[in-house]
Amino acid sequence: MAPTPDRELKKGNAELLILALLEHQPRHGYEIGKLIAERSEGVVRFHVASLYPLLYRLERRGWVKGAWEPAGGRRRRFYRLTASGRKTLADQRIRWRSFSRAVNRIVEVRYA
Amino acid sequence: MHDWKELVRVRLSPLPLEPSRREEIIEEVAQQLEDAYSEALAGGASDPDALRRSLAQFKDWEDLRKNVFHAVKAAELPVWQQSGILSPRRPWVWTALVLSLALFALFGFRQALATLATPLGSSWSDRVFSARTLDSIERQAIVHADSRALAFVALHHPDITTAAGAAEKAIALDPHLTWISARFAQAQTPTLDPAPWIALLKTWDPDNAFPYLLEADQFFDPRSFATAWERRGAMLAPPHVIVLESDFRLPMQKAFAAPRFDSYASRRFDLDRTVLQEQGWDRPDLLIQAVGSRPIPNLQAIRAYADYLVIDLGETAEKAGRFQEAAAQYQIASQFGVQMQQASPGIERLIAMRIRQQSYEHIVALLRLQGRAEQAALLEPSLGDLHDAFAFEAREYRSADVSAGRAASLVLFFGVLVIALGVAALAWLAAVVVLCWRENASSLFNNFAAMAALAPPSLFLASLCLYGAYYPYTRHINQFESGEQLFRELLPFWESLSGQMYRGFWLNMLIWPTLWCVVVAAVGIITLRWIAARRQSESLHEQ
């Protein structure tokens, strides 16, 4: 059974996950939630009640922009990265890589 | 087909955002529900099961509503728009507040709160019977020629000169009140000479032992507390040393020979109770304080003189074979003990019982020595009764102290809670009223109103507990028939209460820690808000 990620870790990196998913194409909320669960193979699951407030917060900060677009015979609200969001994503990604490398260096040490 | 938007609209209302933005959010959340529902149906779920699974995504709609508003507006949801169990929109919060106020209709609750208003860290009595209050009573009493009110002022005014003036007026109006002169016999001030007051009392009540006891007390110079303590060392000396002083011996002789004993406790109780009621102070603690400040003769001096009669005179005569003289001395002490026991409450009665015991033991021994065993046998049951009564009263005092101490601690604890929560509830009420008037008046108000919403129901619960803890001691002062009953039923409780105040219970155990917590919490909240604001401004700057 895959370990459940620490709640704080998830909370702290929720913005990074969403920004990363929007890097190459706009997506709507339902799709974002599904993708996070799928790509993490069920390890990371976003409670939907947290996802939408998070999207609205990112939108208020100007990191993403939501717009209604037709999809599947109805309109849906798609979120895309803004320039500011891209810069934030880049910064957060650097921080994450640095952090995860540091953690790996500690936990992956093998003793001869 | 389910009307998903309506379903979400109902659950997210009210959401105080711009109408267009609100509709967008409702539509978006509705699509989330619809997608989950469709996916569940496609997976083979039944309609009710698919609906249940879809709705299960949002377990707490109130939480979602708050989070959405906070995410969009970067502010807490206005308190009047919240629907949580502690929201001001919930009737039960107001019901709790109204019930808390309704408790004021209960006499016992009002009395408990009045008790807690006793000034912190000060004497239990001084501020209650303040010069200002008593001056006001005196003015009214002079206008209405109210001798009892004047006598009350005379008994309790902190300024002895003013008190003496009031006493003169009261006695002039009603000579039956001359007994109030006893107060001035123990005046501890150089500005008043007790001698004329003692003389007046002896003239008015010549058959009473009490004025003579007060006169004998002058030997110990009550006008100077320090000197009184120093001279009290003389009380440790054998009785025959003290009685060499005629200033002490002669009035004590008259006191022990007097046909009756009346410390005016009963008259004083009646007067204090009546005037307190007339003034609207229906509080047993005030009555205890009023009655408790009555002059008590020096009990050590009484014991010393009784010892002198029984041991120095009686035993000496007995050893010398002057049995009749010895019996007379024992009889004088015994007779005085009987009179004092009948007329005295509390510790004075215990002292009187001790004097009786001592003289009875000597009388019984003397009778046996004289070969009058039958008469001795007749007295022995009385002696046994005295032993039992003394042991019972002493034991009763001790057991009352323990339970009263616990009750006093509870009353103090819940009392402080009620005061703190009452202040919080009032602040909550003010914030809620302001926010009702202007919804966006202040985010600080809004946050405080949301946090302090627990105050009204907590206040009600704490008030109930205070009422319950104090209930056994709730009394109207006219329910007491005597000072003895008042002291027996309530004194241990009040002594515990005031004792805990003196021991700094209020300040050390409750008030200061509470204030420190409030200060630390306030500093913490301000710091966190400052950090949050700084981080927000930095992130905006980075954009």
Coordinates of N, CA, C and O in Angstrom, one line a residue, chain A residues 48 52-53 56 59 68 74-77 79, chain B residues 2-35 55 58 61 64-65 68-69 72:
Chain A
V48 N -12.1 17.8 -3.1 CA -12.7 18.8 -4.1 C -13.1 20.1 -3.3 O -12.9 21.2 -3.9
Y52 N -11.4 23.9 -5.3 CA -12.0 25.1 -5.9 C -11.5 26.4 -5.2 O -11.2 27.4 -5.8
P53 N -11.6 26.4 -3.8 CA -11.1 27.6 -3.2 C -9.6 27.9 -3.5 O -9.2 29.1 -3.7
Y56 N -9.5 29.5 -6.9 CA -10.0 30.9 -6.8 C -8.9 31.8 -6.1 O -8.7 33.0 -6.5
E59 N -6.3 32.4 -8.7 CA -6.9 33.4 -9.7 C -6.8 34.8 -9.1 O -6.5 35.8 -9.8
W68 N -14.6 31.0 -19.4 CA -15.6 30.0 -19.8 C -15.5 29.7 -21.3 O -15.4 30.7 -22.1
R74 N -21.3 22.0 -23.8 CA -21.7 23.0 -22.7 C -20.4 23.8 -22.4 O -19.3 23.5 -22.9
R75 N -20.7 24.9 -21.7 CA -19.5 25.7 -21.4 C -18.9 25.3 -20.1 O -19.5 24.8 -19.2
R76 N -17.5 25.4 -20.0 CA -16.8 25.0 -18.8 C -15.8 26.1 -18.5 O -15.3 26.8 -19.4
R77 N -15.4 26.1 -17.3 CA -14.5 27.2 -16.9 C -13.1 26.6 -16.9 O -12.7 25.7 -16.1
Y79 N -8.9 27.0 -16.8 CA -7.9 27.8 -16.1 C -6.6 27.7 -16.9 O -6.2 26.6 -17.3
Chain B
H2 N -31.3 16.0 -12.5 CA -31.1 16.9 -11.3 C -30.8 18.3 -11.7 O -30.1 18.5 -12.6
D3 N -31.4 19.2 -10.9 CA -31.0 20.6 -11.1 C -29.8 20.9 -10.3 O -29.9 21.4 -9.1
W4 N -28.6 20.7 -10.8 CA -27.4 20.8 -10.1 C -27.1 22.2 -9.6 O -26.6 22.4 -8.5
K5 N -27.4 23.1 -10.4 CA -27.1 24.5 -10.0 C -28.0 24.9 -8.8 O -27.5 25.6 -7.9
E6 N -29.3 24.5 -8.9 CA -30.2 24.9 -7.8 C -29.7 24.2 -6.5 O -29.7 24.8 -5.4
L7 N -29.3 22.9 -6.7 CA -28.8 22.2 -5.5 C -27.6 22.9 -4.9 O -27.5 23.0 -3.6
V8 N -26.7 23.4 -5.7 CA -25.5 24.1 -5.1 C -25.9 25.4 -4.6 O -25.5 25.8 -3.5
R9 N -26.8 26.1 -5.3 CA -27.2 27.5 -4.9 C -27.8 27.4 -3.5 O -27.5 28.3 -2.6
V10 N -28.6 26.4 -3.3 CA -29.3 26.3 -1.9 C -28.2 26.1 -0.9 O -28.3 26.7 0.2
R11 N -27.2 25.2 -1.2 CA -26.3 24.9 -0.1 C -25.2 26.0 0.1 O -24.6 26.1 1.2
L12 N -24.9 26.8 -0.9 CA -23.9 27.8 -0.8 C -24.5 29.2 -0.4 O -23.7 30.1 -0.3
S13 N -25.8 29.2 -0.2 CA -26.4 30.5 0.1 C -26.3 30.8 1.6 O -26.5 29.8 2.4
P14 N -26.1 32.0 2.0 CA -25.8 33.1 1.2 C -24.3 33.2 0.9 O -23.5 32.9 1.8
L15 N -24.0 33.6 -0.3 CA -22.6 33.8 -0.6 C -22.4 35.2 -1.1 O -22.7 35.6 -2.3
P16 N -22.0 36.1 -0.2 CA -22.1 37.5 -0.5 C -21.0 38.0 -1.4 O -20.0 38.7 -1.0
L17 N -21.1 37.6 -2.7 CA -20.1 38.0 -3.8 C -20.9 38.8 -4.8 O -22.2 38.8 -4.8
E18 N -20.2 39.3 -5.8 CA -20.9 40.0 -6.9 C -21.8 38.9 -7.5 O -21.3 37.8 -7.7
P19 N -23.0 39.3 -8.0 CA -23.9 38.3 -8.5 C -23.3 37.4 -9.6 O -23.5 36.2 -9.7
S20 N -22.6 38.1 -10.6 CA -22.0 37.3 -11.7 C -21.0 36.3 -11.2 O -20.9 35.2 -11.7
R21 N -20.1 36.8 -10.3 CA -19.1 35.9 -9.8 C -19.7 34.7 -9.0 O -19.3 33.6 -9.1
R22 N -20.7 35.0 -8.2 CA -21.4 34.0 -7.4 C -22.0 32.9 -8.4 O -21.9 31.7 -8.1
E23 N -22.6 33.4 -9.5 CA -23.3 32.5 -10.4 C -22.2 31.6 -11.1 O -22.4 30.4 -11.3
E24 N -21.1 32.2 -11.4 CA -20.0 31.4 -12.0 C -19.5 30.3 -11.1 O -19.3 29.1 -11.5
I25 N -19.4 30.6 -9.8 CA -18.9 29.6 -8.8 C -19.9 28.5 -8.6 O -19.6 27.3 -8.6
I26 N -21.2 28.9 -8.6 CA -22.3 27.9 -8.4 C -22.3 27.0 -9.6 O -22.4 25.8 -9.5
E27 N -22.1 27.6 -10.8 CA -22.1 26.7 -12.0 C -20.9 25.8 -12.0 O -21.1 24.6 -12.4
E28 N -19.8 26.3 -11.6 CA -18.6 25.5 -11.7 C -18.7 24.3 -10.7 O -18.4 23.2 -11.0
V29 N -19.2 24.6 -9.5 CA -19.3 23.5 -8.5 C -20.4 22.5 -8.9 O -20.3 21.3 -8.7
A30 N -21.4 23.1 -9.6 CA -22.5 22.2 -10.1 C -22.0 21.3 -11.1 O -22.4 20.1 -11.2
Q31 N -21.1 21.8 -12.0 CA -20.5 20.9 -13.0 C -19.6 19.8 -12.4 O -19.6 18.7 -12.8
Q32 N -19.0 20.1 -11.3 CA -18.2 19.1 -10.6 C -19.1 18.0 -10.1 O -18.8 16.8 -10.2
L33 N -20.2 18.4 -9.5 CA -21.2 17.4 -9.0 C -21.7 16.6 -10.2 O -21.8 15.3 -10.1
E34 N -22.1 17.2 -11.2 CA -22.7 16.6 -12.4 C -21.7 15.6 -13.0 O -22.0 14.4 -13.3
D35 N -20.4 16.0 -13.1 CA -19.4 15.1 -13.7 C -19.2 13.9 -12.8 O -19.1 12.7 -13.4
L55 N -22.5 13.9 -4.1 CA -22.7 14.9 -3.0 C -21.6 14.7 -1.9 O -21.3 15.6 -1.2
F58 N -18.5 17.0 -1.2 CA -18.6 18.2 -0.3 C -19.3 17.8 1.0 O -20.5 17.9 1.1
W61 N -20.6 22.0 3.5 CA -20.9 23.1 2.6 C -20.6 24.4 3.3 O -20.3 25.4 2.6
L64 N -17.1 25.0 2.9 CA -16.8 25.4 1.5 C -17.2 26.8 1.2 O -16.4 27.6 0.6
R65 N -18.3 27.2 1.7 CA -18.8 28.6 1.6 C -17.8 29.6 2.1 O -17.4 30.6 1.5
V68 N -14.5 29.5 0.0 CA -14.7 30.1 -1.3 C -14.6 31.6 -1.1 O -13.9 32.4 -1.8
F69 N -15.4 32.1 -0.1 CA -15.4 33.6 0.1 C -14.0 34.1 0.4 O -13.6 35.1 -0.1
V72 N -11.8 34.2 -2.6 CA -12.1 35.2 -3.6 C -11.8 36.6 -3.1 O -11.3 37.4 -3.7

